[in-house]
């Protein structure tokens, strides 16, 4: 199980490298005589590097409109401009686009021409961070693998906007204006291959409904979540990294075995209102509990297996895998209790 998880994460984080390597191999075979043609096609506001002819750099140019995009372009960089609208005209010939970076512009929903995005049939990565969007744009191309919409003003997710995005592996909605009412039971329907969901820095008071079952990384930091529903994580049995820092979780808001989940390897509960360590699973490797209200730690009570059995079976038994434990910012006084070390024999670092 853990091997499969790490394999999936490796694919997610290294995909950009694979794409670059593949494309570069194609560039190496290009005839230098063709470079003059590439240069003549290049919009005068932009830069077309001869060594990277499938890329168009129009970032930091003070642009208010998108220039015509040549047909050869795969990678389009338009970040840090003053662009307010997305119309179909500049993209008429750009049928091979894989990557568009439109971060830090002034794009609004009303400024996006109907259907302009969905017509980009080969688009894999769409970056629209730090714009003026008030809802998730739609329709979107079914080819998308990453959608980044952080730091907008999004308070609405249109019904069915994700229903056909089966290829999407990462959805970033952090630092928007999402309330619980914006996340319905069918909001994420269709995201069958989603691996990372980031809804941090919004205005949620409850855990979101119907997270896609294949989600590996769930980021919910900086909300106002108070309660973890009973058996919440049974619906996302592959979740590996869970971040709930800077919320309002108390002991009463966590079910007895709320975080006793075998798939979770990294659990972050910093800056909450906990007075004790919640029960954890023996598979957990990293636990962040700093800046809560914990006064003491009893290793015998929090140990996910019996210390007596652990001593009997030693390293041949199912010993806890915790390697990193952070407890600073609480009311705990050193030294570290001996039973903590007896239980968690693989601990490499304890911050207290």
CSV table of C-alpha atoms in Angstrom, one decimal:
chain,number,residue,atom,x,y,z
A,1,UNK,CA,0.0,0.0,0.0
A,2,UNK,CA,2.7,2.5,1.0
A,3,UNK,CA,4.8,1.6,-2.0
A,4,UNK,CA,1.8,2.3,-4.3
A,5,UNK,CA,1.2,5.7,-2.5
A,6,UNK,CA,4.8,6.8,-3.0
A,7,UNK,CA,4.8,5.7,-6.6
A,8,UNK,CA,1.7,7.8,-7.3
A,9,UNK,CA,3.2,10.8,-5.5
A,10,UNK,CA,6.4,10.4,-7.5
A,11,UNK,CA,4.4,10.6,-10.7
A,12,UNK,CA,2.6,13.7,-9.5
A,13,UNK,CA,5.7,15.7,-8.5
A,14,UNK,CA,8.0,14.6,-11.4
A,15,UNK,CA,5.7,14.9,-14.3
A,16,UNK,CA,7.0,18.4,-15.2
A,17,UNK,CA,10.5,16.9,-15.5
A,18,UNK,CA,9.4,14.1,-17.7
A,19,UNK,CA,7.5,16.6,-20.0
A,20,UNK,CA,10.6,18.9,-20.3
A,21,UNK,CA,12.9,16.0,-21.0
A,22,UNK,CA,10.6,14.7,-23.8
A,23,UNK,CA,10.1,18.1,-25.4
A,24,UNK,CA,13.8,18.9,-25.2
A,25,UNK,CA,14.7,15.8,-27.2
A,26,UNK,CA,12.5,17.0,-29.9
A,27,UNK,CA,14.1,20.5,-29.9
A,28,UNK,CA,17.6,19.0,-30.3
A,29,UNK,CA,16.6,17.6,-33.7
A,30,UNK,CA,15.3,21.0,-35.0
A,31,UNK,CA,17.1,22.5,-38.0
A,32,UNK,CA,18.6,25.9,-37.0
A,33,UNK,CA,17.6,27.2,-40.4
A,34,UNK,CA,14.0,27.2,-39.1
A,35,UNK,CA,14.8,29.6,-36.2
A,36,UNK,CA,14.4,32.6,-38.4
A,37,UNK,CA,10.8,31.5,-39.2
A,38,UNK,CA,10.1,31.0,-35.5
A,39,UNK,CA,11.4,34.5,-34.8
A,40,UNK,CA,9.2,36.1,-37.4
A,41,UNK,CA,6.1,34.4,-36.0
A,42,UNK,CA,7.0,35.7,-32.5
A,43,UNK,CA,4.7,38.5,-31.2
A,44,UNK,CA,6.8,41.6,-30.8
A,45,UNK,CA,5.7,42.0,-27.1
A,46,UNK,CA,7.1,38.5,-26.3
A,47,UNK,CA,10.2,36.5,-26.3
A,48,UNK,CA,10.7,33.3,-28.3
A,49,UNK,CA,13.9,31.5,-27.2
A,50,UNK,CA,15.5,29.7,-30.2
A,51,UNK,CA,16.5,26.8,-28.0
A,52,UNK,CA,12.9,26.3,-26.7
A,53,UNK,CA,10.8,27.0,-29.8
A,54,UNK,CA,7.6,25.6,-28.4
A,55,UNK,CA,7.6,28.2,-25.6
A,56,UNK,CA,6.3,31.8,-25.7
A,57,UNK,CA,7.3,34.2,-22.9
A,58,UNK,CA,5.0,37.2,-22.5
A,59,UNK,CA,5.4,37.6,-18.8
A,60,UNK,CA,6.0,40.9,-17.1
A,61,UNK,CA,5.3,43.0,-20.2
A,62,UNK,CA,2.4,45.1,-19.0
A,63,UNK,CA,0.1,43.5,-21.5
A,64,UNK,CA,-3.6,44.3,-21.3
A,65,UNK,CA,-4.5,41.8,-24.1
A,66,UNK,CA,-3.2,38.4,-25.2
A,67,UNK,CA,-1.3,38.6,-28.5
A,68,UNK,CA,-1.9,36.1,-31.3
A,69,UNK,CA,-0.3,32.7,-30.3
A,70,UNK,CA,1.6,30.9,-33.0
A,71,UNK,CA,0.5,27.4,-33.8
A,72,UNK,CA,3.8,25.8,-32.7
A,73,UNK,CA,3.4,26.9,-29.0
A,74,UNK,CA,3.0,24.3,-26.3
A,75,UNK,CA,4.0,26.5,-23.3
A,76,UNK,CA,2.6,30.0,-22.8
A,77,UNK,CA,3.8,32.3,-20.1
A,78,UNK,CA,1.5,35.4,-19.5
A,79,UNK,CA,1.9,35.9,-15.8
A,80,UNK,CA,2.4,39.3,-14.1
A,81,UNK,CA,0.5,41.4,-16.7
A,82,UNK,CA,-2.7,43.5,-16.7
A,83,UNK,CA,-4.8,41.1,-18.8
A,84,UNK,CA,-8.5,41.4,-18.1
A,85,UNK,CA,-10.1,39.2,-20.7
A,86,UNK,CA,-9.7,35.8,-22.4
A,87,UNK,CA,-11.1,35.7,-25.9
A,88,UNK,CA,-11.0,33.1,-28.6
A,89,UNK,CA,-9.2,35.2,-31.2
A,90,UNK,CA,-5.6,34.9,-29.8
A,91,UNK,CA,-5.9,31.1,-29.6
A,92,UNK,CA,-7.3,30.4,-33.0
A,93,UNK,CA,-4.1,28.8,-34.2
A,94,UNK,CA,-2.8,27.6,-30.8
A,95,UNK,CA,-4.2,24.1,-31.0
A,96,UNK,CA,-1.2,22.4,-29.4
A,97,UNK,CA,-1.2,24.3,-26.1
A,98,UNK,CA,-0.3,22.2,-23.1
A,99,UNK,CA,0.5,24.8,-20.5
A,100,UNK,CA,-0.9,28.3,-19.8
A,101,UNK,CA,0.3,30.5,-17.0
A,102,UNK,CA,-2.0,33.5,-16.4
A,103,UNK,CA,-1.1,34.1,-12.7
A,104,UNK,CA,-1.2,37.7,-11.4
A,105,UNK,CA,-3.5,39.3,-13.9
A,106,UNK,CA,-6.9,41.0,-13.7
A,107,UNK,CA,-9.1,38.3,-15.3
A,108,UNK,CA,-12.8,38.2,-14.2
A,109,UNK,CA,-15.4,35.7,-15.0
A,110,UNK,CA,-17.2,38.1,-17.2
A,111,UNK,CA,-14.0,38.7,-19.1
A,112,UNK,CA,-13.7,35.0,-20.1
A,113,UNK,CA,-15.4,34.4,-23.5
A,114,UNK,CA,-17.8,31.5,-23.4
A,115,UNK,CA,-16.2,28.2,-24.4
A,116,UNK,CA,-12.7,29.7,-24.9
A,117,UNK,CA,-11.0,27.4,-22.4
A,118,UNK,CA,-12.9,24.2,-23.4
A,119,UNK,CA,-11.7,24.6,-27.0
A,120,UNK,CA,-8.1,24.1,-25.9
A,121,UNK,CA,-8.4,20.3,-26.4
A,122,UNK,CA,-4.8,19.4,-25.4
A,123,UNK,CA,-4.3,21.7,-22.4
A,124,UNK,CA,-2.9,20.0,-19.4
A,125,UNK,CA,-2.0,22.8,-17.0
A,126,UNK,CA,-4.0,25.9,-16.4
A,127,UNK,CA,-2.7,28.6,-13.9
A,128,UNK,CA,-5.1,31.4,-13.0
A,129,UNK,CA,-3.8,32.3,-9.5
A,130,UNK,CA,-4.1,35.9,-8.2
A,131,UNK,CA,-6.8,37.1,-10.6
A,132,UNK,CA,-10.3,38.6,-10.0
A,133,UNK,CA,-12.3,35.4,-10.4
A,134,UNK,CA,-15.5,35.0,-8.2
A,135,UNK,CA,-16.3,31.5,-9.3
A,136,UNK,CA,-14.6,28.5,-10.9
A,137,UNK,CA,-14.5,29.2,-14.7
A,138,UNK,CA,-16.5,26.9,-17.0
A,139,UNK,CA,-16.5,25.0,-19.2
A,140,UNK,CA,-13.0,23.6,-18.8
A,141,UNK,CA,-11.0,21.4,-21.2
A,142,UNK,CA,-11.5,17.7,-20.4
A,143,UNK,CA,-7.7,17.2,-20.9
A,144,UNK,CA,-6.7,19.2,-17.8
A,145,UNK,CA,-4.4,17.6,-15.3
A,146,UNK,CA,-3.7,20.6,-13.0
A,147,UNK,CA,-6.0,23.5,-12.2
A,148,UNK,CA,-4.6,26.3,-10.0
A,149,UNK,CA,-7.1,28.9,-8.9
A,150,UNK,CA,-5.5,30.1,-5.6
A,151,UNK,CA,-5.7,33.6,-4.3
A,152,UNK,CA,-8.8,34.7,-6.2
A,153,UNK,CA,-12.2,35.8,-4.8
A,154,UNK,CA,-14.0,32.5,-5.6
A,155,UNK,CA,-17.1,31.9,-3.5
A,156,UNK,CA,-19.1,29.8,-6.0
A,157,UNK,CA,-18.4,26.5,-7.7
A,158,UNK,CA,-20.9,26.0,-10.6
A,159,UNK,CA,-22.8,22.7,-10.6
A,160,UNK,CA,-21.1,20.1,-12.7
A,161,UNK,CA,-18.0,22.2,-13.5
A,162,UNK,CA,-15.7,19.3,-12.6
A,163,UNK,CA,-17.9,16.4,-13.8
A,164,UNK,CA,-15.9,15.7,-17.0
A,165,UNK,CA,-12.4,16.3,-15.6
A,166,UNK,CA,-11.4,12.7,-15.2
A,167,UNK,CA,-7.7,13.5,-15.9
A,168,UNK,CA,-7.4,16.1,-13.2
A,169,UNK,CA,-4.8,15.1,-10.6
A,170,UNK,CA,-4.4,18.5,-8.8
A,171,UNK,CA,-7.0,21.1,-7.8
A,172,UNK,CA,-5.8,24.2,-5.9
A,173,UNK,CA,-8.5,26.5,-4.5
A,174,UNK,CA,-6.6,27.9,-1.5
A,175,UNK,CA,-7.0,31.5,-0.3
A,176,UNK,CA,-10.5,32.2,-1.8
A,177,UNK,CA,-13.9,33.0,-0.2
A,178,UNK,CA,-15.4,29.5,-0.1
A,179,UNK,CA,-18.1,28.8,2.5
A,180,UNK,CA,-19.5,25.4,3.5
A,181,UNK,CA,-22.5,26.1,1.3
A,182,UNK,CA,-20.3,26.2,-1.8
A,183,UNK,CA,-19.2,22.6,-1.3
A,184,UNK,CA,-22.2,20.4,-2.0
A,185,UNK,CA,-22.2,16.6,-2.0
A,186,UNK,CA,-21.7,16.5,-5.8
A,187,UNK,CA,-19.3,19.4,-6.1
A,188,UNK,CA,-16.2,17.2,-6.8
A,189,UNK,CA,-18.1,14.5,-8.7
A,190,UNK,CA,-16.2,13.3,-11.7
A,191,UNK,CA,-12.7,13.9,-10.3
A,192,UNK,CA,-11.9,10.2,-10.3
A,193,UNK,CA,-8.1,10.6,-10.5
A,194,UNK,CA,-7.6,13.6,-8.2
A,195,UNK,CA,-4.6,13.2,-6.0
A,196,UNK,CA,-4.2,16.6,-4.4
A,197,UNK,CA,-7.0,18.9,-3.2
A,198,UNK,CA,-6.0,22.2,-1.6
A,199,UNK,CA,-8.9,24.2,0.1
A,200,UNK,CA,-6.7,25.9,2.7
A,201,UNK,CA,-7.3,29.6,3.7
A,202,UNK,CA,-11.0,29.7,3.0
A,203,UNK,CA,-14.0,30.1,5.4
A,204,UNK,CA,-15.0,26.5,6.0
A,205,UNK,CA,-16.5,25.5,9.4
A,206,UNK,CA,-17.1,21.9,8.4
A,207,UNK,CA,-15.1,19.2,6.7
A,208,UNK,CA,-16.0,19.3,3.0
A,209,UNK,CA,-18.4,16.7,1.6
A,210,UNK,CA,-17.6,13.9,-0.8
A,211,UNK,CA,-13.9,14.3,-1.3
A,212,UNK,CA,-12.8,12.1,-4.3
A,213,UNK,CA,-11.9,8.6,-3.1
A,214,UNK,CA,-8.4,8.6,-4.7
A,215,UNK,CA,-7.3,11.8,-2.9
A,216,UNK,CA,-3.8,11.4,-1.4
A,217,UNK,CA,-3.2,14.9,-0.2
A,218,UNK,CA,-5.9,17.0,1.5
A,219,UNK,CA,-5.0,20.5,2.7
A,220,UNK,CA,-7.5,22.3,4.9
A,221,UNK,CA,-5.3,24.7,6.8
A,222,UNK,CA,-6.5,28.1,8.0
A,223,UNK,CA,-10.2,27.5,8.1
A,224,UNK,CA,-12.5,27.4,11.1
A,225,UNK,CA,-13.2,23.7,11.2
A,226,UNK,CA,-14.4,22.5,14.6
A,227,UNK,CA,-15.5,18.9,14.1
A,228,UNK,CA,-14.3,15.8,12.3
A,229,UNK,CA,-17.3,13.6,11.5
A,230,UNK,CA,-17.4,10.0,12.6
A,231,UNK,CA,-15.7,7.7,10.0
A,232,UNK,CA,-15.0,10.7,7.7
A,233,UNK,CA,-11.8,9.2,6.3
A,234,UNK,CA,-13.4,5.9,5.4
A,235,UNK,CA,-14.6,7.6,2.2
A,236,UNK,CA,-11.1,8.6,1.2
A,237,UNK,CA,-9.2,5.4,2.1
A,238,UNK,CA,-6.0,6.5,0.3
A,239,UNK,CA,-5.4,9.8,2.0
A,240,UNK,CA,-1.7,10.0,3.0
A,241,UNK,CA,-1.0,13.7,3.8
A,242,UNK,CA,-3.6,15.6,5.9
A,243,UNK,CA,-3.2,19.2,6.9
A,244,UNK,CA,-5.6,20.8,9.4
A,245,UNK,CA,-3.3,23.4,10.9
A,246,UNK,CA,-4.8,26.7,12.1
A,247,UNK,CA,-8.4,25.5,12.7
A,248,UNK,CA,-10.6,25.3,15.8
A,249,UNK,CA,-10.4,21.6,16.6
A,250,UNK,CA,-10.9,20.6,20.2
A,251,UNK,CA,-10.8,17.2,21.9
A,252,UNK,CA,-14.6,17.1,21.8
A,253,UNK,CA,-14.6,17.7,18.0
A,254,UNK,CA,-12.6,14.6,17.2
A,255,UNK,CA,-14.2,11.1,17.4
A,256,UNK,CA,-12.4,8.5,19.5
A,257,UNK,CA,-10.6,7.0,16.5
A,258,UNK,CA,-11.0,9.9,14.1
A,259,UNK,CA,-7.3,9.9,13.1
A,260,UNK,CA,-6.6,6.3,13.7
A,261,UNK,CA,-6.4,5.7,10.0
A,262,UNK,CA,-3.8,3.3,8.5
A,263,UNK,CA,-3.3,5.3,5.2
A,264,UNK,CA,-2.3,8.6,6.9
A,265,UNK,CA,1.5,9.0,7.1
A,266,UNK,CA,1.7,12.7,7.7
A,267,UNK,CA,-0.8,14.4,10.1
A,268,UNK,CA,-0.7,18.1,10.8
A,269,UNK,CA,-2.9,19.5,13.6
A,270,UNK,CA,-0.8,22.6,14.6
A,271,UNK,CA,-2.4,25.7,16.0
A,272,UNK,CA,-5.7,24.2,17.2
A,273,UNK,CA,-7.3,23.8,20.7
A,274,UNK,CA,-6.3,20.3,21.6
A,275,UNK,CA,-5.5,19.4,25.2
A,276,UNK,CA,-4.4,15.9,24.5
A,277,UNK,CA,-2.9,13.8,21.8
A,278,UNK,CA,-5.7,12.0,19.8
A,279,UNK,CA,-5.3,8.3,19.1
A,280,UNK,CA,-3.1,7.6,16.1
A,281,UNK,CA,-2.4,4.6,13.9
A,282,UNK,CA,0.9,2.6,14.0
A,283,UNK,CA,1.6,3.5,10.4
A,284,UNK,CA,1.8,7.3,11.1
A,285,UNK,CA,5.3,8.7,10.4
A,286,UNK,CA,5.0,12.5,11.0
A,287,UNK,CA,2.8,14.1,13.6
A,288,UNK,CA,2.5,17.9,14.1
A,289,UNK,CA,0.8,19.0,17.3
A,290,UNK,CA,2.6,22.2,18.1
A,291,UNK,CA,0.8,25.3,19.4
A,292,UNK,CA,-2.2,23.6,21.0
A,293,UNK,CA,-3.1,23.4,24.7
A,294,UNK,CA,-1.5,20.1,25.6
A,295,UNK,CA,-0.1,20.0,29.2
A,296,UNK,CA,1.3,16.5,29.4
A,297,UNK,CA,2.1,13.4,27.3
A,298,UNK,CA,1.6,9.8,28.4
A,299,UNK,CA,3.4,7.5,26.1
A,300,UNK,CA,1.6,4.4,27.4
A,301,UNK,CA,-1.8,6.0,26.6
A,302,UNK,CA,-1.0,7.3,23.1
A,303,UNK,CA,1.0,4.3,22.0
A,304,UNK,CA,-1.0,2.7,19.1
A,305,UNK,CA,0.2,-0.8,20.2
A,306,UNK,CA,0.7,-2.3,23.6
A,307,UNK,CA,4.2,-1.5,24.9
A,308,UNK,CA,4.3,-4.9,26.5
A,309,UNK,CA,3.6,-6.7,23.2
A,310,UNK,CA,6.1,-4.4,21.5
A,311,UNK,CA,8.8,-5.5,23.9
A,312,UNK,CA,7.9,-9.1,23.3
A,313,UNK,CA,8.1,-8.9,19.5
A,314,UNK,CA,10.7,-6.2,19.1
A,315,UNK,CA,11.4,-5.2,15.6
A,316,UNK,CA,9.7,-8.2,14.2
A,317,UNK,CA,6.3,-7.0,15.4
A,318,UNK,CA,4.1,-4.2,14.2
A,319,UNK,CA,6.0,-1.4,16.0
A,320,UNK,CA,4.8,2.2,15.5
A,321,UNK,CA,6.5,4.0,12.6
A,322,UNK,CA,6.4,7.5,14.0
A,323,UNK,CA,9.7,9.3,13.1
A,324,UNK,CA,8.9,12.9,13.7
A,325,UNK,CA,6.9,14.4,16.6
A,326,UNK,CA,6.4,18.1,17.1
A,327,UNK,CA,4.9,19.3,20.4
A,328,UNK,CA,6.4,22.8,20.9
A,329,UNK,CA,4.2,25.7,21.7
A,330,UNK,CA,2.2,23.7,24.2
A,331,UNK,CA,2.4,23.5,28.0
A,332,UNK,CA,4.6,20.4,28.2
A,333,UNK,CA,7.7,20.6,30.3
A,334,UNK,CA,10.8,18.6,29.4
A,335,UNK,CA,12.2,16.0,29.6
A,336,UNK,CA,10.5,13.7,27.1
A,337,UNK,CA,8.8,10.9,29.0
A,338,UNK,CA,10.7,7.6,28.7
A,339,UNK,CA,7.6,5.7,27.7
A,340,UNK,CA,7.4,7.9,24.5
A,341,UNK,CA,10.8,6.6,23.5
A,342,UNK,CA,9.9,3.0,24.4
A,343,UNK,CA,6.8,3.1,22.3
A,344,UNK,CA,8.1,5.0,19.3
A,345,UNK,CA,11.4,3.3,18.7
A,346,UNK,CA,11.9,4.8,15.2
A,347,UNK,CA,11.6,8.4,16.4
A,348,UNK,CA,14.4,10.5,14.8
A,349,UNK,CA,13.2,13.9,16.1
A,350,UNK,CA,11.0,15.3,18.9
A,351,UNK,CA,10.4,19.0,19.2
A,352,UNK,CA,9.1,19.9,22.6
